[in-house]
Tab-separated table of C-alpha atoms in Angstrom:
chain	number	residue	atom	x	y	z
A	21	MET	CA	25.447	91.232	31.022
A	22	LYS	CA	28.323	90.174	33.407
A	23	ILE	CA	31.636	91.696	33.225
A	24	GLY	CA	34.763	90.327	34.631
A	25	ARG	CA	37.632	88.227	33.830
A	26	PRO	CA	36.474	84.999	31.945
A	27	LYS	CA	36.134	81.610	33.515
A	28	LEU	CA	38.234	79.063	32.884
A	29	ARG	CA	37.337	75.595	31.667
A	30	LEU	CA	40.116	73.091	30.987
A	31	ALA	CA	38.657	69.743	29.684
A	32	MET	CA	39.819	66.525	31.341
A	33	ARG	CA	38.557	63.054	30.491
A	34	PRO	CA	37.367	61.473	34.406
A	35	GLU	CA	40.073	59.418	34.411
A	36	GLN	CA	42.388	62.401	34.248
A	37	ALA	CA	40.902	64.337	36.515
A	38	ALA	CA	40.694	61.220	38.921
A	39	GLU	CA	44.935	60.851	38.312
A	40	VAL	CA	45.432	64.459	39.455
A	41	ARG	CA	43.113	64.144	42.476
A	42	ARG	CA	45.145	60.775	43.042
A	43	LEU	CA	48.060	63.007	42.625
A	44	TYR	CA	47.198	65.608	45.131
A	45	ARG	CA	45.999	63.199	48.097
A	46	GLY	CA	49.410	60.962	47.615
A	47	THR	CA	52.082	63.392	47.390
A	48	LYS	CA	53.826	65.529	50.311
A	49	ASP	CA	55.157	68.009	48.129
A	50	THR	CA	53.225	71.250	48.423
A	51	ARG	CA	54.815	72.184	45.382
A	52	VAL	CA	52.996	69.382	43.584
A	53	LYS	CA	49.797	70.280	45.558
A	54	GLU	CA	49.528	73.426	44.622
A	55	ARG	CA	49.716	72.288	40.599
A	56	CYS	CA	47.135	69.875	41.111
A	57	GLN	CA	44.936	72.445	43.007
A	58	ALA	CA	45.208	74.959	40.216
A	59	VAL	CA	44.576	72.089	37.339
A	60	LEU	CA	41.216	70.830	39.444
A	61	LEU	CA	39.960	74.598	39.529
A	62	ALA	CA	40.360	75.412	35.900
A	63	HIS	CA	38.630	71.929	35.435
A	64	GLY	CA	35.746	72.992	37.355
A	65	GLY	CA	35.193	75.769	35.129
A	66	GLN	CA	34.249	78.344	37.880
A	67	HIS	CA	37.276	80.111	38.332
A	68	SER	CA	39.416	82.780	36.331
A	69	TYR	CA	43.126	82.601	36.115
A	70	GLN	CA	43.358	85.149	38.573
A	71	GLU	CA	40.667	83.638	41.184
A	72	ILE	CA	43.057	80.513	40.915
A	73	SER	CA	46.032	82.604	41.725
A	74	GLU	CA	44.033	83.891	44.739
A	75	VAL	CA	43.111	80.596	46.199
A	76	VAL	CA	46.463	78.827	45.768
A	77	GLY	CA	48.752	81.920	46.376
A	78	ARG	CA	50.817	82.155	42.926
A	79	SER	CA	50.795	85.091	40.530
A	80	ARG	CA	48.210	84.586	37.715
A	81	SER	CA	51.223	83.907	34.887
A	82	THR	CA	52.594	81.124	37.134
A	83	ILE	CA	48.885	79.670	37.427
A	84	GLN	CA	48.523	79.985	33.565
A	85	ARG	CA	52.143	78.324	32.840
A	86	TRP	CA	51.130	75.448	34.929
A	87	ILE	CA	48.000	74.975	32.997
A	88	GLU	CA	49.427	75.449	29.677
A	89	ALA	CA	51.884	72.781	30.654
A	90	PHE	CA	49.736	70.316	31.581
A	91	CYS	CA	47.448	70.803	28.450
A	92	ASP	CA	50.845	69.901	26.766
A	93	GLU	CA	52.177	67.231	28.636
A	94	GLY	CA	49.938	65.916	31.169
A	95	LEU	CA	50.253	64.396	34.572
A	96	ALA	CA	53.973	64.692	34.165
A	97	SER	CA	53.989	68.481	34.127
A	98	LEU	CA	52.735	68.612	37.595
A	99	GLU	CA	55.649	66.847	39.264
A	100	VAL	CA	58.554	69.224	40.468
A	101	ARG	CA	61.876	68.387	38.548
A	102	GLN	CA	64.710	68.691	40.288
A	103	GLY	CA	68.203	70.263	38.467
A	104	LEU	CA	66.587	72.563	36.225
A	105	GLY	CA	66.645	76.030	38.090
A	106	GLY	CA	68.489	78.353	36.178
A	107	GLY	CA	70.115	80.031	39.053
A	108	LYS	CA	73.762	81.141	39.341
A	109	PRO	CA	76.027	78.064	40.551
A	110	SER	CA	76.686	78.530	44.080
A	111	LYS	CA	80.389	79.521	45.257
A	112	MET	CA	80.238	77.270	48.184
A	113	ARG	CA	80.347	74.030	45.828
A	114	ASP	CA	84.231	75.549	45.811
A	115	ARG	CA	86.404	72.970	47.841
A	116	ARG	CA	88.596	76.092	48.788
A	117	ILE	CA	85.940	77.960	50.251
A	118	GLN	CA	84.702	74.796	51.924
A	119	ALA	CA	88.095	74.218	53.193
A	120	ASP	CA	88.096	78.078	54.714
A	121	LEU	CA	85.065	77.546	56.636
A	122	GLU	CA	85.924	74.361	58.165
């Protein structure tokens, strides 16, 4: 009996897998490439979340979130969404501060 983390098997239609591969090859954005790589590794059924995280270089929870998003939203979830950051607004936006720097 083999003990260890269960391998992940993401079910995808062949045309979905082909679309993910095309996106992987066609983008220059490394964030999109990482997400595609994670989904393709999960589709292969040979790796656990932890193993995929080690290959991609992201945390296990990030990999899990990406794959769950892919299951819910499809290919669109792999694209990087601009402007959704939850961080604090930059103080550099204030024109008075920018004027002081000039």
